Coordinates of C-alpha atoms in Angstrom, one line a residue:
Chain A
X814 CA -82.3 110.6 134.1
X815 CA -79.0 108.3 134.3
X816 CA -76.4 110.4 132.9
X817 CA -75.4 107.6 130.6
X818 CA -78.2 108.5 128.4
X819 CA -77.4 112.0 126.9
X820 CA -78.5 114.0 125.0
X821 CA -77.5 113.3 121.0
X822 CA -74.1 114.1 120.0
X823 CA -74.8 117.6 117.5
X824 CA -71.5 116.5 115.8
X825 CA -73.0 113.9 113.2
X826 CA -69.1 113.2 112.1
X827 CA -68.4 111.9 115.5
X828 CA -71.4 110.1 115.1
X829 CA -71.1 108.1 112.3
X830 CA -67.5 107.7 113.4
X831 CA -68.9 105.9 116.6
X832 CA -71.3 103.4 114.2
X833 CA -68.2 102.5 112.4
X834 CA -66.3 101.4 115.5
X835 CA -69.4 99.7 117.0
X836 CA -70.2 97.8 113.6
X837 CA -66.1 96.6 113.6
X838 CA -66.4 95.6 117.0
X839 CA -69.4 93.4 116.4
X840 CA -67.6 91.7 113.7
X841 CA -64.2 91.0 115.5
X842 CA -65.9 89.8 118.6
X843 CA -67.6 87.4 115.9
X844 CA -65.3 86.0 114.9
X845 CA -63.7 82.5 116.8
X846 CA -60.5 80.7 116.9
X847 CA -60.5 77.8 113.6
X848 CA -58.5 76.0 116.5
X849 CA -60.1 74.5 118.3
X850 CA -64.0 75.3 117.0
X851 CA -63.9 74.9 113.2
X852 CA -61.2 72.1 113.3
X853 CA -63.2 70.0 115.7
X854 CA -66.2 70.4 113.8
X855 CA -64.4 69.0 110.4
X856 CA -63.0 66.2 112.2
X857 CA -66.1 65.3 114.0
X858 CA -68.1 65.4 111.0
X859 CA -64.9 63.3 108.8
X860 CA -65.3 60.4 111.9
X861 CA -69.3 60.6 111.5
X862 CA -69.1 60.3 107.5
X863 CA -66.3 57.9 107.7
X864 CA -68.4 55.6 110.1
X865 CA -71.3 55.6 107.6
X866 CA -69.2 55.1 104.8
X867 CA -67.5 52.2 106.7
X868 CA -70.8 50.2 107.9
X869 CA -72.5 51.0 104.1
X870 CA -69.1 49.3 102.3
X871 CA -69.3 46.1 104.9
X872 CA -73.3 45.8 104.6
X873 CA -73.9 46.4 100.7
X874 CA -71.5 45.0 98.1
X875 CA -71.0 46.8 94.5
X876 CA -72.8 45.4 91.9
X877 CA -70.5 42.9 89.7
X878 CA -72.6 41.8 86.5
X879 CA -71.8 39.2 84.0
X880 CA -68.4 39.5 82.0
X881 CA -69.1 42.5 79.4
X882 CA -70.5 41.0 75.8
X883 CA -71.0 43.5 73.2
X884 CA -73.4 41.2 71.2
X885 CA -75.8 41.0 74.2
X886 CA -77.5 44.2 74.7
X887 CA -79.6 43.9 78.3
X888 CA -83.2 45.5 77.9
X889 CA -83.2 47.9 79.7
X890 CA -80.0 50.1 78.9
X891 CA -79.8 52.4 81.4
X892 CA -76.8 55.4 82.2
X893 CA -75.2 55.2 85.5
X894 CA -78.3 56.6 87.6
X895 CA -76.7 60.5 87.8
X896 CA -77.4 60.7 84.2
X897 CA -80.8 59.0 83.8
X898 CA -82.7 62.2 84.0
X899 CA -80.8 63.2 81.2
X900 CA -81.8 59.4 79.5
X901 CA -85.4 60.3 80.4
X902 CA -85.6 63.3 78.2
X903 CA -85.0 61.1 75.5
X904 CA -88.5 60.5 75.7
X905 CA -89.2 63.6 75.0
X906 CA -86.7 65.1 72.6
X907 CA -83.8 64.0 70.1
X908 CA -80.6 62.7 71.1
X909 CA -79.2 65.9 69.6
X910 CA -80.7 68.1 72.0
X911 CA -81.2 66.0 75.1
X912 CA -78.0 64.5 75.2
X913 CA -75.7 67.5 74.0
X914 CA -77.4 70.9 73.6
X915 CA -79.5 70.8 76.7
X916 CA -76.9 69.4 79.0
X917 CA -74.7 72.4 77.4
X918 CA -77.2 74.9 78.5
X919 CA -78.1 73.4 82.2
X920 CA -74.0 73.5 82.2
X921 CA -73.7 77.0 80.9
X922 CA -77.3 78.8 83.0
X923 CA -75.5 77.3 86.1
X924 CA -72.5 79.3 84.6
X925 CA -74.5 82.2 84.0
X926 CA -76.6 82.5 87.2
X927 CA -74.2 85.2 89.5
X928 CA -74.1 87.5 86.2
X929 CA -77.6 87.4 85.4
X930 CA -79.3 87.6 89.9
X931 CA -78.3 90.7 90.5
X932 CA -80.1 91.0 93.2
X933 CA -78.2 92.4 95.7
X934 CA -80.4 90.7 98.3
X935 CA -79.9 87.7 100.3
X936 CA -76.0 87.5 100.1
X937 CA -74.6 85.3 102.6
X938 CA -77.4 84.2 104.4
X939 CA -80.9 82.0 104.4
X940 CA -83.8 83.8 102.7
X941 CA -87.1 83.3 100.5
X942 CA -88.9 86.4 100.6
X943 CA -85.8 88.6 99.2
X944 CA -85.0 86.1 96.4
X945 CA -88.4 84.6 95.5
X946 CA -87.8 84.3 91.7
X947 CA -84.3 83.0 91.9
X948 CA -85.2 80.4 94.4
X949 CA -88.6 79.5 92.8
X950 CA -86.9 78.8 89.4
X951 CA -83.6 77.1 90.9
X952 CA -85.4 74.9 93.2
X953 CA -88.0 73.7 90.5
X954 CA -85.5 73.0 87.9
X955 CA -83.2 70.9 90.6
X956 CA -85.9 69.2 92.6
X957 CA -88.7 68.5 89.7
X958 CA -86.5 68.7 86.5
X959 CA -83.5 66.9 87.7
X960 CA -83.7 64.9 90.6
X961 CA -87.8 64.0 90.1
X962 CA -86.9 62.5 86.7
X963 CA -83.9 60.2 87.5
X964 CA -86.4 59.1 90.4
X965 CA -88.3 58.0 87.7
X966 CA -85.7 57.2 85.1
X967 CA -84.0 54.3 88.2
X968 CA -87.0 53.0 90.0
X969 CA -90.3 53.4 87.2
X970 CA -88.6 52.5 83.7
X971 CA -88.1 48.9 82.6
X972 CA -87.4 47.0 79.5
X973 CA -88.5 49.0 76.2
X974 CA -88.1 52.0 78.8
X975 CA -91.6 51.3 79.6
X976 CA -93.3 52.3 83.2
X977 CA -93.3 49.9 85.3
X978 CA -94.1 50.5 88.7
X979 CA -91.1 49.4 91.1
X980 CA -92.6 45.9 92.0
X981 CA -94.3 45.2 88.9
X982 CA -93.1 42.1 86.6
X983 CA -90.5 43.8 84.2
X984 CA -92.4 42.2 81.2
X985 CA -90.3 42.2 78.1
X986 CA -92.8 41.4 76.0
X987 CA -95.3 44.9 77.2
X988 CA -97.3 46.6 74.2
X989 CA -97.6 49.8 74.1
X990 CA -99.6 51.4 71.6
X991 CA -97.0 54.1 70.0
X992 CA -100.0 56.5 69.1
X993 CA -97.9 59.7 68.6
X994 CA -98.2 62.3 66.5
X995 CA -96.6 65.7 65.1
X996 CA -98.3 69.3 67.0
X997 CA -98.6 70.3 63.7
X998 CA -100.6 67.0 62.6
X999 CA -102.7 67.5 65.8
X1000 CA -103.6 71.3 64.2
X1001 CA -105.0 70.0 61.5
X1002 CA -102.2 70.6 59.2
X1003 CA -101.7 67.6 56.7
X1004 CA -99.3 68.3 54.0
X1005 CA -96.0 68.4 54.4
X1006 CA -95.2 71.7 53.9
X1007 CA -97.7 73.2 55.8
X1008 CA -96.2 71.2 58.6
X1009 CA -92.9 72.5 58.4
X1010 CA -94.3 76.0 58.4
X1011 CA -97.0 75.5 61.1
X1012 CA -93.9 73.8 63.0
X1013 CA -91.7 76.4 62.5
X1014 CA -94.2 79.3 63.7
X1015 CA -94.4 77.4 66.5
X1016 CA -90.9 77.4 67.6
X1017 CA -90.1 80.6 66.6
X1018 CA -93.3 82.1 68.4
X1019 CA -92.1 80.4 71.5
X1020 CA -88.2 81.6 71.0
X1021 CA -87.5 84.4 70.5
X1022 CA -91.3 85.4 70.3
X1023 CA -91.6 85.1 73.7
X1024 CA -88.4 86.9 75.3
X1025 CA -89.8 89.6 72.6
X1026 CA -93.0 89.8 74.1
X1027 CA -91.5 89.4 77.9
X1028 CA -89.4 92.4 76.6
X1029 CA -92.0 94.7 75.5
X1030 CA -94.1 94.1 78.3
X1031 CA -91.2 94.1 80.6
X1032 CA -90.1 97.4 79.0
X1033 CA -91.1 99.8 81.8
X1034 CA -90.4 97.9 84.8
X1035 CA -87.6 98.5 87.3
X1036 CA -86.6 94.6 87.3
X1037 CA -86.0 95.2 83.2
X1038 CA -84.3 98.7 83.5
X1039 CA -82.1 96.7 86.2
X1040 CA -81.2 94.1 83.9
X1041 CA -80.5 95.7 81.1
X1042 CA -81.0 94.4 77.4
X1043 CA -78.4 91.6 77.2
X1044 CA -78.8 90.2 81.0
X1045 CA -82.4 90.3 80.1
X1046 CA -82.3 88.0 77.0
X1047 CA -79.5 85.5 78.2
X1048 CA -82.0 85.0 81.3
X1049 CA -85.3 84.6 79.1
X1050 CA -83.3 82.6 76.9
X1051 CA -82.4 80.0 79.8
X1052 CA -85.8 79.8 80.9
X1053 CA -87.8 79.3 78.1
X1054 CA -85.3 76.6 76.8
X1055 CA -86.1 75.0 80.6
X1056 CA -89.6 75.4 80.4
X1057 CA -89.9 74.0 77.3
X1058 CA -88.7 70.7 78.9
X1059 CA -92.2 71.6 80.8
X1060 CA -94.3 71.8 77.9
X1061 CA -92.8 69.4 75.7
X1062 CA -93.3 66.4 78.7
X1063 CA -96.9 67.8 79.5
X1064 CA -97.5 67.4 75.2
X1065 CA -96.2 64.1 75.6
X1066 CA -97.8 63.1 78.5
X1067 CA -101.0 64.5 78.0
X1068 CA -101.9 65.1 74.5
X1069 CA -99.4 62.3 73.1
X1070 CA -96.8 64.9 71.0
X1071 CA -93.9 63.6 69.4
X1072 CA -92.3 66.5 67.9
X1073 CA -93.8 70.4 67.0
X1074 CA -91.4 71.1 64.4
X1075 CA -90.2 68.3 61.9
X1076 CA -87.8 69.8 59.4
X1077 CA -85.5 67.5 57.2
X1078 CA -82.6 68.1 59.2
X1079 CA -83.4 67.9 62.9
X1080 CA -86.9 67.8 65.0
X1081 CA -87.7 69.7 67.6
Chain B
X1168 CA -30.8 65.7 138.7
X1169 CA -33.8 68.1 138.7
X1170 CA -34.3 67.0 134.9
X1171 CA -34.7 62.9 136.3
X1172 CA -38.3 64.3 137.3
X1173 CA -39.7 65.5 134.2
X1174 CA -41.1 62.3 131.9
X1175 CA -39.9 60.6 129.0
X1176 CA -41.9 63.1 126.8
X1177 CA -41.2 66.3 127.7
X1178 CA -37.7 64.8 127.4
X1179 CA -39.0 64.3 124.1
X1180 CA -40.8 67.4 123.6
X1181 CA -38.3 69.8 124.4
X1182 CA -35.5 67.9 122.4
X1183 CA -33.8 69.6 119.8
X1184 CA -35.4 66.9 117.1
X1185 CA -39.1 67.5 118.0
X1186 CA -38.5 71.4 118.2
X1187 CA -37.1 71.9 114.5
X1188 CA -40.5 69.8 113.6
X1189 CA -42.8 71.4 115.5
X1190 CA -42.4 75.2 116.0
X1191 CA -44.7 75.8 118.8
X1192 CA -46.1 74.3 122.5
X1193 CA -49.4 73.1 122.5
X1194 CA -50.7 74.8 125.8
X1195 CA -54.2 76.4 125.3
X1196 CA -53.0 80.0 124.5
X1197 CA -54.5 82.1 121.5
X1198 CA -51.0 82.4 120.1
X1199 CA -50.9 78.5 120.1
X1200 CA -54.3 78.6 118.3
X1201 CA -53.0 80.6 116.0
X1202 CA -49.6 79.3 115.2
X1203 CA -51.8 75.4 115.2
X1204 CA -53.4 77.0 111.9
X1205 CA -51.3 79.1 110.1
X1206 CA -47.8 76.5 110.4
X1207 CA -49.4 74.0 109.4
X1208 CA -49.2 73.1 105.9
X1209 CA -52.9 71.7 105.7
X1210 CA -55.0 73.3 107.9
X1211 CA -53.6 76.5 107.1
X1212 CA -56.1 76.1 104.4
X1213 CA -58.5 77.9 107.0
X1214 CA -58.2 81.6 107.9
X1215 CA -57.1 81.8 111.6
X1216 CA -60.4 82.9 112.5
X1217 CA -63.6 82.6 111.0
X1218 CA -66.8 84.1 111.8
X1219 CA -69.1 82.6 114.5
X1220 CA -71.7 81.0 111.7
X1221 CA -69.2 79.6 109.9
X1222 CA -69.0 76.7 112.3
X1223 CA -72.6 76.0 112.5
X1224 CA -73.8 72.9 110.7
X1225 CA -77.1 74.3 110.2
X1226 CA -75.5 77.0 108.1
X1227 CA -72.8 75.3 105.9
X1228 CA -74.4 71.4 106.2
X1229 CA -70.5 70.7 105.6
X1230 CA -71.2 69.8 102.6
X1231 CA -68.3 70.8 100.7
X1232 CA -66.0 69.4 103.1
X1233 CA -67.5 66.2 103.0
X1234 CA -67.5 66.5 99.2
X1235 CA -63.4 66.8 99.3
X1236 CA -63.6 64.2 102.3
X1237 CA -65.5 61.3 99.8
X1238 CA -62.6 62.6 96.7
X1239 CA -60.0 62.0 99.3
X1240 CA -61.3 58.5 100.1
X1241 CA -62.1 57.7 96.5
X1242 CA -57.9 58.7 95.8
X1243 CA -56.9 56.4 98.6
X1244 CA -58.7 53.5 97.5
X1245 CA -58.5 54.1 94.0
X1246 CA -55.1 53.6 94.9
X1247 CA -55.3 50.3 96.4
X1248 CA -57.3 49.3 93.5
X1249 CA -54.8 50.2 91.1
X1250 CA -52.3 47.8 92.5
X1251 CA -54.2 44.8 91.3
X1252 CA -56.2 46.0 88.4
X1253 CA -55.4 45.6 84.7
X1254 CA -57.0 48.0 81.9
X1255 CA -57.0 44.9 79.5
X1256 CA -60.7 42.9 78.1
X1257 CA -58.9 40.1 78.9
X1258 CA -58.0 40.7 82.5
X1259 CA -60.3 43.7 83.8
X1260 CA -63.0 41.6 84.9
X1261 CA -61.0 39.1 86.4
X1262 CA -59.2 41.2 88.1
X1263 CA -62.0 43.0 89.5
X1264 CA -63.5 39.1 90.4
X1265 CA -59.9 38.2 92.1
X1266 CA -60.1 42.0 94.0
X1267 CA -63.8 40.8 95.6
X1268 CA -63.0 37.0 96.0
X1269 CA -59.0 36.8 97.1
X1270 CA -57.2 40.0 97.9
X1271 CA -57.4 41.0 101.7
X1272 CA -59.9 43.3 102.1
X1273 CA -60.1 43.6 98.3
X1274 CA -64.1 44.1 98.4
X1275 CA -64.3 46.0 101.1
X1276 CA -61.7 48.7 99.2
X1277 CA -64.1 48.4 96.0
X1278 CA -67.2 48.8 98.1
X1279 CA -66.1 51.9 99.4
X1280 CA -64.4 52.9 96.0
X1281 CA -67.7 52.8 94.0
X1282 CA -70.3 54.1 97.5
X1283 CA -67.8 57.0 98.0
X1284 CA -67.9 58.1 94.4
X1285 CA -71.8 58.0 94.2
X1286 CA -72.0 59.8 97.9
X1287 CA -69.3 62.5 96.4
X1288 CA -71.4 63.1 93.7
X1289 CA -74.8 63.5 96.0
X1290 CA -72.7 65.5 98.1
X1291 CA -71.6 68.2 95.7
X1292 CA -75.5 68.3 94.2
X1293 CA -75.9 68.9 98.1
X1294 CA -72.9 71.9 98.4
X1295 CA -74.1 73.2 94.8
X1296 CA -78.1 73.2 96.8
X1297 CA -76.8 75.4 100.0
X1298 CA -74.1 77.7 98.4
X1299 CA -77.5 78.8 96.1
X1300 CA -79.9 78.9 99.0
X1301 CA -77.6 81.4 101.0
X1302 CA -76.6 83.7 97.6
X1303 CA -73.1 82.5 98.3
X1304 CA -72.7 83.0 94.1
X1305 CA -73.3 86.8 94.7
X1306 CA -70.2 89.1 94.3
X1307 CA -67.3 88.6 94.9
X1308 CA -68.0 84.8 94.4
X1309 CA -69.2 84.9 90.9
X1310 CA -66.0 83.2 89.6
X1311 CA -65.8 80.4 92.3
X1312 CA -69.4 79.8 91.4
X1313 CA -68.0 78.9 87.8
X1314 CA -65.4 76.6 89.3
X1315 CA -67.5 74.9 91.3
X1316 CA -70.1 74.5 88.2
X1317 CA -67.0 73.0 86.3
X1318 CA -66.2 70.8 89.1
X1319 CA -69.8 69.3 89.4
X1320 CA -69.2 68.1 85.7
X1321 CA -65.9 67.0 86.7
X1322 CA -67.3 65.2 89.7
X1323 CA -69.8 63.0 87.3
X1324 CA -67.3 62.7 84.4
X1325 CA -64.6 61.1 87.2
X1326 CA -67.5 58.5 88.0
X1327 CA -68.4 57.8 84.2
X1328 CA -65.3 57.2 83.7
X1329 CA -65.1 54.7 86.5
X1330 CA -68.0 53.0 85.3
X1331 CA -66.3 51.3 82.5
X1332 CA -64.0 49.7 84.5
X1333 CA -65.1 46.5 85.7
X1334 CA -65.9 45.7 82.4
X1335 CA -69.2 44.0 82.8
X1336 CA -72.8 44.0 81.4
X1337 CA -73.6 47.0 83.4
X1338 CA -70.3 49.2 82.6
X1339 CA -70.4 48.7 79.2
X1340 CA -73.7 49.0 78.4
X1341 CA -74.7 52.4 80.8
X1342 CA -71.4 53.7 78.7
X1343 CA -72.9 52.6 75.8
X1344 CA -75.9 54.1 76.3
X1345 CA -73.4 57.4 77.8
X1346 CA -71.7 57.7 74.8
X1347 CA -74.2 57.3 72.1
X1348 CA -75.2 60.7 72.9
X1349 CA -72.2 62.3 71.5
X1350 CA -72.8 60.9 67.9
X1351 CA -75.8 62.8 67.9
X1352 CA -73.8 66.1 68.1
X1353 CA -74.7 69.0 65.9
X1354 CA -72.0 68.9 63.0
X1355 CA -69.5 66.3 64.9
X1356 CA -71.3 63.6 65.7
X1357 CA -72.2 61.4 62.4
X1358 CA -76.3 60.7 63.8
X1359 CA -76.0 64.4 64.7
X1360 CA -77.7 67.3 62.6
X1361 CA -76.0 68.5 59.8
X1362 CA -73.1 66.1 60.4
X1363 CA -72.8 65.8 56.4
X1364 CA -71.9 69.2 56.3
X1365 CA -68.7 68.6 58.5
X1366 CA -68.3 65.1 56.5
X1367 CA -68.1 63.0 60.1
X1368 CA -69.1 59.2 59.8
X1369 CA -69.3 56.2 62.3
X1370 CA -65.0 55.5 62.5
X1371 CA -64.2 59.1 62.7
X1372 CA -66.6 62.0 65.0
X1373 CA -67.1 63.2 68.4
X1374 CA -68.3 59.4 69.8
X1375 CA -65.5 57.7 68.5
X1376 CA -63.1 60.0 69.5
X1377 CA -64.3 59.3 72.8
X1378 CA -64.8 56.0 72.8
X1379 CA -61.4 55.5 70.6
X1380 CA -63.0 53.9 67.7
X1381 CA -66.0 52.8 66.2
X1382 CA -67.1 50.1 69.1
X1383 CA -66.7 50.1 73.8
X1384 CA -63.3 47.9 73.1
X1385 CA -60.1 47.5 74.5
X1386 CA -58.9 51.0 73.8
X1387 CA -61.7 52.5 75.0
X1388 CA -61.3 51.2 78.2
X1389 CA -57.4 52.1 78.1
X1390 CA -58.4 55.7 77.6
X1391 CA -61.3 55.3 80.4
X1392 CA -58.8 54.0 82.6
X1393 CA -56.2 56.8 81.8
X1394 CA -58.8 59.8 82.2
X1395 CA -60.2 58.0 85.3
X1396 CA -56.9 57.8 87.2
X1397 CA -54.9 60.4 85.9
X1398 CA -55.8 62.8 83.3
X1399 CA -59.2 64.0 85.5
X1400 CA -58.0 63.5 89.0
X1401 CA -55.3 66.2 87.8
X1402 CA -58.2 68.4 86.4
X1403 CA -59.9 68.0 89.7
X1404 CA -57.2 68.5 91.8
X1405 CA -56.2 71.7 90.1
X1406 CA -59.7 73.1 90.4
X1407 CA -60.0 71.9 93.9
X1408 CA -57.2 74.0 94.6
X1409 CA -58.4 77.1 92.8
X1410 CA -61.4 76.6 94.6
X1411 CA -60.4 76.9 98.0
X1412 CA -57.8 79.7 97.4
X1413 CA -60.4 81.5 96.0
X1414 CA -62.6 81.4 99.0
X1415 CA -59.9 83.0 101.1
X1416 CA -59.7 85.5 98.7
X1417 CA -62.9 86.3 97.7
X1418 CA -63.3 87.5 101.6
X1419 CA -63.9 83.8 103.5
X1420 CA -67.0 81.9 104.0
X1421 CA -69.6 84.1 103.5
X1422 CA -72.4 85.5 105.8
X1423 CA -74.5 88.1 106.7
X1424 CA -72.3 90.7 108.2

């Protein structure tokens, strides 16, 4: 036997003492000079960008339209692009809630997302299998919710904020049949108060009948003991008001849904 | 007569001048390495170390450094801009017409103006992307998290703002079509719900005290001008500045160890 491999140290103080100095080690003999190997790596990048920026401001100009005119409104309107997702949920809800309340919440979830993952998990480095809800949830509402729909919003919306496919004729004069109708309508409901109530159950059976029902089925788990009450509704909250984006575009899309819940005062 | 042999810049170098400026050699030593970061009034932005993964592309994508590289090139030539731009319906968009057609590289600056705002914003979707793909929100970062989140409005409401300014079909209408939205406010906007309530109407709610008034008109491109060059830069700035300071603080870049 090589004498460097003794026998374990009885003393576990020592021991652990020994981890400790082995673990610090490791992370000093990590760590690298900024200068050279950080700074080099800024600037190389800053010459790379600034060479693309370069050739992309000599080979395409910025659009310059004709002189503003307040009396001629072009058809389409359309938000500078970052915003057309937002414009395309117009389509699907009131101005009140697509162009103020919901880009409130997506402002305030974003806000909310270190208080409300506390999975201790995955901090600092590249993983799916330790974070799979968080991910899951974060990537679908960036990559299908927000970047998916101003896709669509720039390149498949033309005048009347029809579809049009990207080299299709942007016909002005397009019919489409506006065949809509209320959830409540479609449920056989026909007066208007039994509207407003069907409606309402609706809504209120989604939120906050579903966190409720989340909660009580939730109740025992170690996820909801984790979260706690509060963290628990604030996160239900946030992701039934983003799947309900979700549901309300499949309605539309599908089944031809204008709104589930028309009250005198707003529609939902 | 020794001293005839040494060149013209280590003359230079070793004069009293260049030594007040510069307080340390530039041979390859790791005090020199250290003294390049930390007396240096920009890059000593960076920690005179960092950990190994912190340099590695594949782990940072650089994105938020070419985010602040893109604002720094949209200050520069924003700038430039200024110097022959008007805020005025009568001279915006001939101003922006004489910027393209006569002034010396006048379209290249607006080119890279408008292409450096849109990469910015792409770019800080991008940073936003990876800091939440590697948990970097996770404690001790949940506050920078919030500041970065306030930043990434920042960053679009900076290019809104922008949009205005040539003052043609396309500026005015996309703010049009921006800035409707805020009349349909809950209570403050007069299309909004329960606006009656508050007692808001077209001349006096949230749009129009956005837009200054009831219509996109002169004033409203004053006071796009103003928060596009000044009053939001200023915001930005600020935040930037939180922003990094806090990542220092908050224990560096972060990482597995």
């Amino acid at each position: 036997m090589d004498s460097t491999t003794t026998t374990p140290n009885p003393s576990s103080e020592v021991s652990e003492s020994t981890v400790k100095n082995d673990k610090k080690k490791i992370t000093l003999s990590h760590r690298i000079h900024t200068w050279p190997y950080l700074v080099r790596m800024e600037f190389l990048t800053a010459i790379i960008v600034m060479l693309g920026m370069t050739v992309w401001a000599i080979g395409m100009d910025a659009p310059t339209e004709q002189p503003a005119d307040p009396n001629r409104t072009p058809n389409p309107s359309k938000a500078p692009w970052y915003f057309l997702g937002l414009q395309e949920i117009l389509v699907y809800f009131d101005p009140w809630y697509a162009g103020v309340v919901l880009p409130t919440l997506i402002i305030v979830g974003l806000m909310a997302i270190p208080y409300i993952d506390i999975n201790p998990r995955g901090n600092g480095y590249y993983t799916f299998r330790e974070r799979k809800f968080a991910i899951s949830v974060f990537l679908f509402g960036f990559v299908v919710l927000w970047l998916s729909l101003i896709v669509l919003g720039t390149f498949f919306r033309g005048p009347g904020w029809n579809i049009f496919l990207p080299w299709e004729y942007w016909d002005p004069h397009k019919v489409v049949a506006l065949t809509s109708v209320d959830l409540p309508y479609m449920l056989g409901a026909r007066q208007e108060s039994t509207m407003f109530i069907v409606g309402m159950l609706l809504v209120f059976c989604y939120y906050p009948g579903g966190a409720l029902v989340g909660q009580l089925l939730l109740r025992d788990t170690n996820i909801y003991k984790q979260l706690g009450a509060v963290r628990y509704h604030i996160t239900a909250g946030l992701f039934l008001m983003m799947f309900a984006l979700v549901i309300k575009i499949f309605l539309r899309l599908a089944f031809n849904v204008k709104y589930i819940w028309v009250t005198p005062w707003f529609n939902v | 007569m020794a001293d005839s042999n040494k060149s013209f810049f280590t003359h230079v170098k070793e004069s009293y001048v260049w030594r007040s400026m510069f307080r340390h050699g530039y041979a390859d030593t790791p005090r020199n390495r250290i003294l390049q970061i930390s007396s240096n009034v920009f890059l000593h932005l960076h920690p005179t170390k960092v950990p190994r993964h912190a340099v590695r592309i594949r782990f940072t994508w650089c994105a938020g450094g070419v985010t602040f590289l893109f604002y720094l090139v949209t200050v520069v030539t924003g700038v430039i801009l200024m110097f022959y731009y008007r805020p005025t319906p009568e001279h915006a968009y001939a101003d922006i017409k004489y910027l393209q057609f006569d002034v010396p590289f006048g379209m290249i600056m607006r080119n890279m103006h408008r292409w450096a705002a849109h990469a910015m914003i792409i770019a800080v979707w991008v940073h936003m992307l990876r800091v939440f793909m590697t948990g970097s929100y996770k404690p001790p970062r949940e506050f920078n998290w919030i500041i970065g989140v306030v930043l990434l409005v920042v960053t679009m409401l900076m290019s809104f703002t922008g949009y205005l300014l040539p003052w043609d079909q396309l500026a005015i209408w996309a703010v049009t079509v921006g800035t409707n939205m805020a009349s349909a406010t809950p209570l403050l906007g007069h299309e909004g719900p329960f606006s009656d309530l508050i007692g808001v109407d077209a001349r006096y709610d949230m749009r129009s005290f956005l837009v200054a008034g009831k219509l996109i008109g002169g004033a409203t491109l004053l006071r796009f001008y103003v928060l596009h060059c000044i009053f939001i830069p200023i915001i930005a700035s600020i935040l930037m500045i939180v922003h990094f300071w806090r990542i220092r603080k908050d224990g560096g870049i972060s990482g597995p160890l």
